[in-house]
Amino acid sequence: QVQLVESGGGLVQAGGSLRLSCAASGRTFSNYCMAWFRQVPGKEREFVAFMSSGGTVYYEDSVKGRFACSEDNVKNTVYLQMNSLKPEDTAVYYCGARPTPWCDSRPAAYNYWGQGTQVTVSS
């Protein structure tokens, strides 16, 4: 099994920055895809970004140029740096993992999930 724990959420003013972390533990895979999604009450979980062990990185259009994925393989942690935050970025952010380097923007494609971290951007 894989355990994912997100952290780094909080309250920030519009234009500010946050860095989310997703720490993985338990079984690890040499080939994987890690993704970030977000969800607001009453709506479906929405794709934000993914990065694969093969180096593929992709962002949803509304976050391109503002968000950036990175990873620390020693710490088994992936990060989502979020800059120029907007009120519409407010959501619970989740990281997901799947044991294949072929990434997907659909939540159903991911086998493992963290508990989520709340991001609130005030105007």
XYZ file of N, CA, C and O in Angstrom:
492
model
N 0.831 -1.196 0.000
C 0.000 0.000 0.000
C 0.869 1.250 0.000
O 2.015 1.222 0.428
N 0.293 2.314 -0.483
C 0.960 3.607 -0.526
C 0.147 4.589 0.299
O -1.078 4.644 0.171
N 0.813 5.319 1.153
C 0.158 6.371 1.919
C 0.660 7.727 1.406
O 1.854 7.919 1.203
N -0.289 8.626 1.200
C 0.024 9.979 0.754
C -0.479 10.970 1.790
O -1.630 10.861 2.249
N 0.359 11.919 2.142
C -0.027 12.938 3.117
C 0.288 14.311 2.535
O 1.453 14.630 2.271
N -0.765 15.115 2.339
C -0.583 16.475 1.840
C -0.417 17.438 2.997
O -0.942 17.220 4.088
N 0.277 18.514 2.731
C 0.412 19.599 3.688
C 0.714 20.881 2.927
O 0.993 20.846 1.726
N 0.650 21.996 3.653
C 1.032 23.264 3.052
C -0.116 24.183 2.688
O 0.106 25.310 2.259
N -1.333 23.708 2.858
C -2.462 24.576 2.555
C -2.606 25.679 3.587
O -1.910 25.708 4.605
N -3.509 26.593 3.305
C -3.745 27.682 4.238
C -4.533 28.802 3.612
O -5.114 28.638 2.528
N -4.555 29.925 4.294
C -5.256 31.122 3.839
C -4.234 32.113 3.311
O -3.250 32.424 3.994
N -4.480 32.613 2.114
C -3.546 33.553 1.504
C -4.344 34.599 0.734
O -5.451 34.314 0.265
N -3.799 35.775 0.619
C -4.462 36.819 -0.165
C -4.222 36.595 -1.656
O -3.227 35.975 -2.051
N -5.130 37.116 -2.453
C -4.963 37.029 -3.903
C -3.610 37.615 -4.308
O -3.181 38.647 -3.783
N -2.948 36.912 -5.216
C -1.619 37.319 -5.642
C -0.501 36.654 -4.865
O 0.670 36.742 -5.252
N -0.850 36.002 -3.771
C 0.137 35.349 -2.939
C 0.524 33.970 -3.440
O 0.085 33.530 -4.515
N 1.346 33.298 -2.643
C 1.881 31.992 -3.019
C 1.745 30.995 -1.880
O 1.737 31.375 -0.703
N 1.649 29.739 -2.258
C 1.691 28.626 -1.324
C 2.445 27.483 -1.997
O 2.428 27.369 -3.230
N 3.059 26.642 -1.198
C 3.664 25.426 -1.727
C 3.059 24.233 -1.003
O 3.196 24.103 0.216
N 2.395 23.396 -1.760
C 1.823 22.179 -1.210
C 2.840 21.043 -1.326
O 3.604 20.977 -2.280
N 2.801 20.169 -0.342
C 3.652 18.989 -0.344
C 2.789 17.739 -0.308
O 1.714 17.740 0.288
N 3.290 16.689 -0.911
C 2.628 15.387 -0.867
C 3.711 14.352 -0.599
O 4.520 14.047 -1.491
N 3.728 13.855 0.628
C 4.747 12.896 1.034
C 4.204 11.475 0.890
O 3.123 11.175 1.400
N 4.967 10.640 0.214
C 4.572 9.250 -0.010
C 5.357 8.328 0.909
O 6.551 8.523 1.141
N 4.674 7.320 1.409
C 5.331 6.309 2.233
C 4.704 4.952 1.935
O 3.683 4.860 1.249
N 5.326 3.918 2.487
C 4.848 2.574 2.215
C 5.524 2.031 0.969
O 6.688 2.295 0.706
N 4.786 1.304 0.173
C 5.336 0.739 -1.046
C 5.644 1.855 -2.034
O 4.840 2.770 -2.211
N 6.786 1.789 -2.649
C 7.147 2.786 -3.652
C 7.358 2.096 -4.991
O 7.583 0.886 -5.057
N 7.281 2.891 -6.044
C 7.389 2.378 -7.397
C 8.433 3.189 -8.157
O 8.513 4.405 -7.999
N 9.203 2.517 -8.977
C 10.202 3.238 -9.765
C 9.539 3.969 -10.933
O 10.050 4.976 -11.401
N 8.411 3.479 -11.395
C 7.646 4.133 -12.447
C 6.297 4.557 -11.874
O 5.571 3.737 -11.317
N 5.972 5.825 -12.009
C 4.768 6.324 -11.354
C 4.311 7.618 -12.011
O 5.041 8.256 -12.775
N 3.116 7.984 -11.686
C 2.596 9.306 -12.015
C 1.992 9.891 -10.748
O 1.230 9.212 -10.056
N 2.354 11.110 -10.461
C 1.772 11.842 -9.334
C 0.973 13.006 -9.901
O 1.438 13.710 -10.794
N -0.211 13.193 -9.355
C -1.074 14.251 -9.873
C -1.677 15.065 -8.746
O -1.799 14.586 -7.612
N -2.045 16.264 -9.083
C -2.757 17.148 -8.166
C -4.146 17.416 -8.737
O -4.297 17.713 -9.930
N -5.123 17.332 -7.838
C -6.496 17.662 -8.169
C -7.021 18.622 -7.109
O -6.413 18.780 -6.050
N -8.133 19.241 -7.389
C -8.773 20.087 -6.398
C -10.279 19.924 -6.484
O -10.816 19.530 -7.536
N -10.922 20.229 -5.383
C -12.370 20.029 -5.318
C -12.994 21.073 -4.411
O -12.469 21.363 -3.330
N -14.113 21.621 -4.892
C -14.913 22.520 -4.073
C -16.230 21.830 -3.778
O -16.655 20.939 -4.527
N -16.900 22.194 -2.700
C -18.150 21.518 -2.328
C -19.168 21.563 -3.465
O -19.363 22.606 -4.099
N -19.762 20.418 -3.728
C -20.798 20.343 -4.740
C -20.296 20.149 -6.154
O -21.095 20.044 -7.093
N -18.981 20.111 -6.316
C -18.424 19.923 -7.646
C -17.524 18.699 -7.684
O -17.062 18.216 -6.655
N -17.277 18.208 -8.905
C -16.400 17.060 -9.057
C -14.950 17.455 -8.837
O -14.575 18.629 -8.972
N -14.155 16.448 -8.521
C -12.724 16.675 -8.380
C -12.143 17.070 -9.743
O -12.423 16.423 -10.751
N -11.329 18.126 -9.720
C -10.857 18.749 -10.951
C -9.351 18.581 -11.073
O -8.608 18.809 -10.110
N -8.908 18.229 -12.276
C -7.488 18.063 -12.536
C -6.757 19.400 -12.462
O -7.246 20.414 -12.951
N -5.560 19.375 -11.866
C -4.730 20.568 -11.789
C -3.414 20.365 -12.549
O -3.046 21.165 -13.406
N -2.713 19.277 -12.210
C -1.402 19.047 -12.831
C -0.954 17.622 -12.567
O -1.446 16.982 -11.628
N -0.062 17.113 -13.420
C 0.563 15.835 -13.119
C 2.013 15.856 -13.564
O 2.433 16.656 -14.392
N 2.785 14.950 -12.955
C 4.153 14.743 -13.384
C 4.472 13.266 -13.239
O 4.017 12.602 -12.300
N 5.231 12.749 -14.200
C 5.535 11.329 -14.191
C 7.003 11.101 -13.875
O 7.837 12.008 -13.982
N 7.311 9.852 -13.534
C 8.704 9.479 -13.296
C 9.521 9.600 -14.571
O 10.742 9.703 -14.508
N 8.857 9.606 -15.711
C 9.547 9.755 -16.983
C 9.812 11.192 -17.371
O 10.415 11.454 -18.410
N 9.352 12.139 -16.539
C 9.630 13.546 -16.789
C 8.508 14.315 -17.446
O 8.639 15.511 -17.715
N 7.397 13.659 -17.721
C 6.265 14.377 -18.326
C 5.577 15.228 -17.274
O 5.256 14.755 -16.189
N 5.352 16.477 -17.603
C 4.640 17.399 -16.715
C 3.557 18.084 -17.538
O 3.791 18.477 -18.685
N 2.390 18.222 -16.936
C 1.275 18.841 -17.667
C 0.397 19.583 -16.693
O 0.173 19.130 -15.566
N -0.098 20.738 -17.136
C -0.924 21.585 -16.282
C -2.257 21.888 -16.942
O -2.348 22.054 -18.165
N -3.254 22.005 -16.101
C -4.555 22.462 -16.572
C -4.404 23.916 -17.025
O -3.606 24.667 -16.453
N -5.144 24.306 -18.031
C -4.946 25.617 -18.656
C -4.998 26.781 -17.669
O -4.219 27.730 -17.764
N -5.899 26.735 -16.706
C -6.092 27.889 -15.828
C -4.929 28.092 -14.859
O -4.818 29.160 -14.249
N -4.056 27.088 -14.721
C -2.935 27.222 -13.788
C -1.589 27.303 -14.497
O -0.559 27.516 -13.841
N -1.591 27.136 -15.815
C -0.333 27.215 -16.561
C 0.323 28.566 -16.339
O -0.319 29.605 -16.396
N 1.625 28.533 -16.079
C 2.376 29.755 -15.846
C 2.318 30.244 -14.408
O 3.062 31.143 -14.030
N 1.417 29.664 -13.621
C 1.301 30.074 -12.205
C 1.692 28.958 -11.246
O 2.241 29.219 -10.183
N 1.408 27.722 -11.607
C 1.692 26.575 -10.752
C 2.852 25.784 -11.356
O 3.019 25.752 -12.580
N 3.606 25.122 -10.483
C 4.714 24.305 -10.952
C 4.879 23.089 -10.062
O 4.871 23.208 -8.829
N 5.041 21.930 -10.700
C 5.279 20.677 -9.991
C 6.772 20.438 -9.865
O 7.541 20.774 -10.773
N 7.163 19.822 -8.769
C 8.541 19.386 -8.598
C 8.539 18.196 -7.655
O 7.505 17.854 -7.079
N 9.702 17.555 -7.514
C 9.767 16.411 -6.630
C 11.136 16.318 -5.988
O 12.123 16.832 -6.515
N 11.149 15.660 -4.845
C 12.374 15.346 -4.133
C 12.376 13.841 -3.939
O 11.663 13.324 -3.069
N 13.146 13.146 -4.751
C 13.122 11.683 -4.709
C 13.694 11.136 -3.417
O 13.311 10.042 -2.985
N 14.587 11.862 -2.793
C 15.159 11.407 -1.519
C 14.081 11.400 -0.445
O 14.001 10.483 0.374
N 13.245 12.411 -0.463
C 12.192 12.537 0.543
C 10.886 11.874 0.108
O 9.913 11.889 0.868
N 10.864 11.328 -1.121
C 9.618 10.744 -1.651
C 8.467 11.739 -1.550
O 7.353 11.398 -1.106
N 8.753 12.950 -1.947
C 7.773 14.022 -1.822
C 7.658 14.781 -3.139
O 8.667 15.037 -3.795
N 6.435 15.104 -3.499
C 6.194 15.979 -4.643
C 5.608 17.281 -4.129
O 4.988 17.315 -3.055
N 5.832 18.321 -4.888
C 5.415 19.647 -4.479
C 4.582 20.299 -5.580
O 4.744 20.010 -6.757
N 3.713 21.185 -5.139
C 2.979 22.031 -6.084
C 3.192 23.468 -5.622
O 2.617 23.878 -4.601
N 4.040 24.183 -6.333
C 4.260 25.594 -6.044
C 3.164 26.388 -6.742
O 3.006 26.288 -7.965
N 2.430 27.152 -5.974
C 1.304 27.911 -6.512
C 1.584 29.399 -6.324
O 1.677 29.873 -5.183
N 1.725 30.100 -7.409
C 1.989 31.538 -7.393
C 0.813 32.297 -8.004
O -0.029 31.713 -8.690
N 0.782 33.590 -7.761
C -0.274 34.454 -8.317
C -1.646 33.851 -8.071
O -2.485 33.768 -8.983
N -1.875 33.446 -6.855
C -3.132 32.767 -6.532
C -4.331 33.686 -6.704
O -4.251 34.906 -6.460
N -5.439 33.084 -7.110
C -6.682 33.794 -7.343
C -7.772 33.201 -6.451
O -7.686 32.026 -6.062
N -8.802 33.983 -6.154
C -9.900 33.432 -5.335
C -10.493 32.157 -5.926
O -10.898 31.258 -5.164
N -10.508 32.044 -7.237
C -11.071 30.839 -7.852
C -10.172 29.612 -7.686
O -10.577 28.495 -8.050
N -8.984 29.776 -7.141
C -8.140 28.629 -6.819
C -8.525 28.001 -5.477
O -7.973 26.959 -5.101
N -9.430 28.647 -4.753
C -9.867 28.121 -3.463
C -10.498 26.747 -3.626
O -11.421 26.567 -4.425
N -9.989 25.771 -2.881
C -10.469 24.392 -2.976
C -9.695 23.544 -1.979
O -8.711 24.005 -1.386
N -10.136 22.306 -1.825
C -9.316 21.297 -1.161
C -8.460 20.650 -2.243
O -8.979 20.199 -3.273
N -7.171 20.620 -2.010
C -6.230 20.065 -2.979
C -5.815 18.669 -2.536
O -5.463 18.455 -1.366
N -5.850 17.751 -3.503
C -5.507 16.364 -3.259
C -4.354 15.942 -4.168
O -4.301 16.358 -5.329
N -3.491 15.088 -3.657
C -2.537 14.440 -4.554
C -2.972 12.998 -4.737
O -3.537 12.373 -3.845
N -2.735 12.519 -5.940
C -3.053 11.147 -6.290
C -1.832 10.488 -6.908
O -0.973 11.167 -7.464
N -1.784 9.161 -6.821
C -0.656 8.423 -7.377
C -1.134 7.183 -8.098
O -2.138 6.569 -7.706
N -0.421 6.850 -9.174
C -0.683 5.593 -9.856
C 0.653 4.992 -10.256
O 1.582 5.706 -10.626
N 0.759 3.627 -10.160
C 2.055 2.964 -10.375
C 2.361 2.720 -11.847
O 2.628 1.594 -12.260
N 2.304 3.778 -12.620
C 2.638 3.712 -14.028
C 3.097 5.108 -14.453
O 2.599 6.090 -13.937
N 4.028 5.212 -15.382
C 4.464 6.546 -15.809
C 3.495 7.199 -16.794
O 3.701 8.337 -17.202
N 2.425 6.474 -17.142
C 1.434 7.035 -18.066
C 0.401 7.803 -17.259
O -0.435 7.228 -16.602
N 0.466 9.119 -17.358
C -0.401 9.955 -16.541
C -1.776 10.125 -17.192
O -1.953 9.869 -18.377
N -2.707 10.581 -16.377
C -4.086 10.726 -16.821
C -4.697 11.879 -16.046
O -4.360 12.087 -14.875
N -5.597 12.602 -16.673
C -6.226 13.732 -15.993
C -7.538 13.353 -15.312
O -8.212 14.220 -14.755
N -7.911 12.095 -15.354
C -9.151 11.654 -14.724
C -8.882 11.126 -13.319
O -8.015 10.268 -13.134
N -9.627 11.581 -12.329
C -9.419 11.107 -10.958
C -9.517 9.585 -10.828
O -8.779 8.981 -10.041
N -10.401 8.968 -11.610
C -10.614 7.521 -11.488
C -9.371 6.721 -11.870
O -9.271 5.534 -11.554
N -8.419 7.352 -12.545
C -7.211 6.650 -12.985
C -6.196 6.455 -11.866
O -5.222 5.744 -12.044
N -6.412 7.088 -10.713
C -5.428 7.077 -9.638
C -5.827 6.107 -8.534
O -6.974 6.068 -8.096
N -4.828 5.335 -8.095
C -5.072 4.268 -7.136
C -5.007 4.753 -5.692
O -5.627 4.159 -4.813
N -4.203 5.758 -5.454
C -3.940 6.202 -4.085
C -4.177 7.702 -3.976
O -3.852 8.465 -4.897
N -4.705 8.097 -2.799
C -5.050 9.499 -2.560
C -4.629 9.917 -1.166
O -4.643 9.121 -0.225
N -4.283 11.195 -1.060
C -4.078 11.771 0.250
C -5.396 12.268 0.826
O -6.442 12.170 0.192
N -5.322 12.856 2.005
C -6.522 13.292 2.710
C -6.972 14.689 2.280
O -8.080 15.102 2.605
N -6.114 15.402 1.561
C -6.446 16.743 1.083
C -5.957 17.826 2.028
O -5.788 17.621 3.230
N -5.730 18.992 1.451
C -5.335 20.162 2.228
C -6.093 21.371 1.680
O -6.187 21.555 0.462
N -6.645 22.161 2.580
C -7.482 23.283 2.179
C -6.631 24.481 1.765
O -5.725 24.894 2.504
N -6.958 25.037 0.619
C -6.352 26.282 0.154
C -7.468 27.309 0.019
O -8.451 27.075 -0.687
N -7.323 28.429 0.690
C -8.306 29.498 0.617
C -7.611 30.782 0.197
O -6.647 31.206 0.845
N -8.093 31.368 -0.883
C -7.510 32.604 -1.401
C -8.546 33.707 -1.245
O -9.633 33.644 -1.809
N -8.207 34.705 -0.465
C -9.124 35.819 -0.221
C -8.887 36.937 -1.234
O -7.766 37.153 -1.693
N -9.960 37.634 -1.542
C -9.855 38.717 -2.538
C -9.520 40.042 -1.879
O -9.532 40.169 -0.672
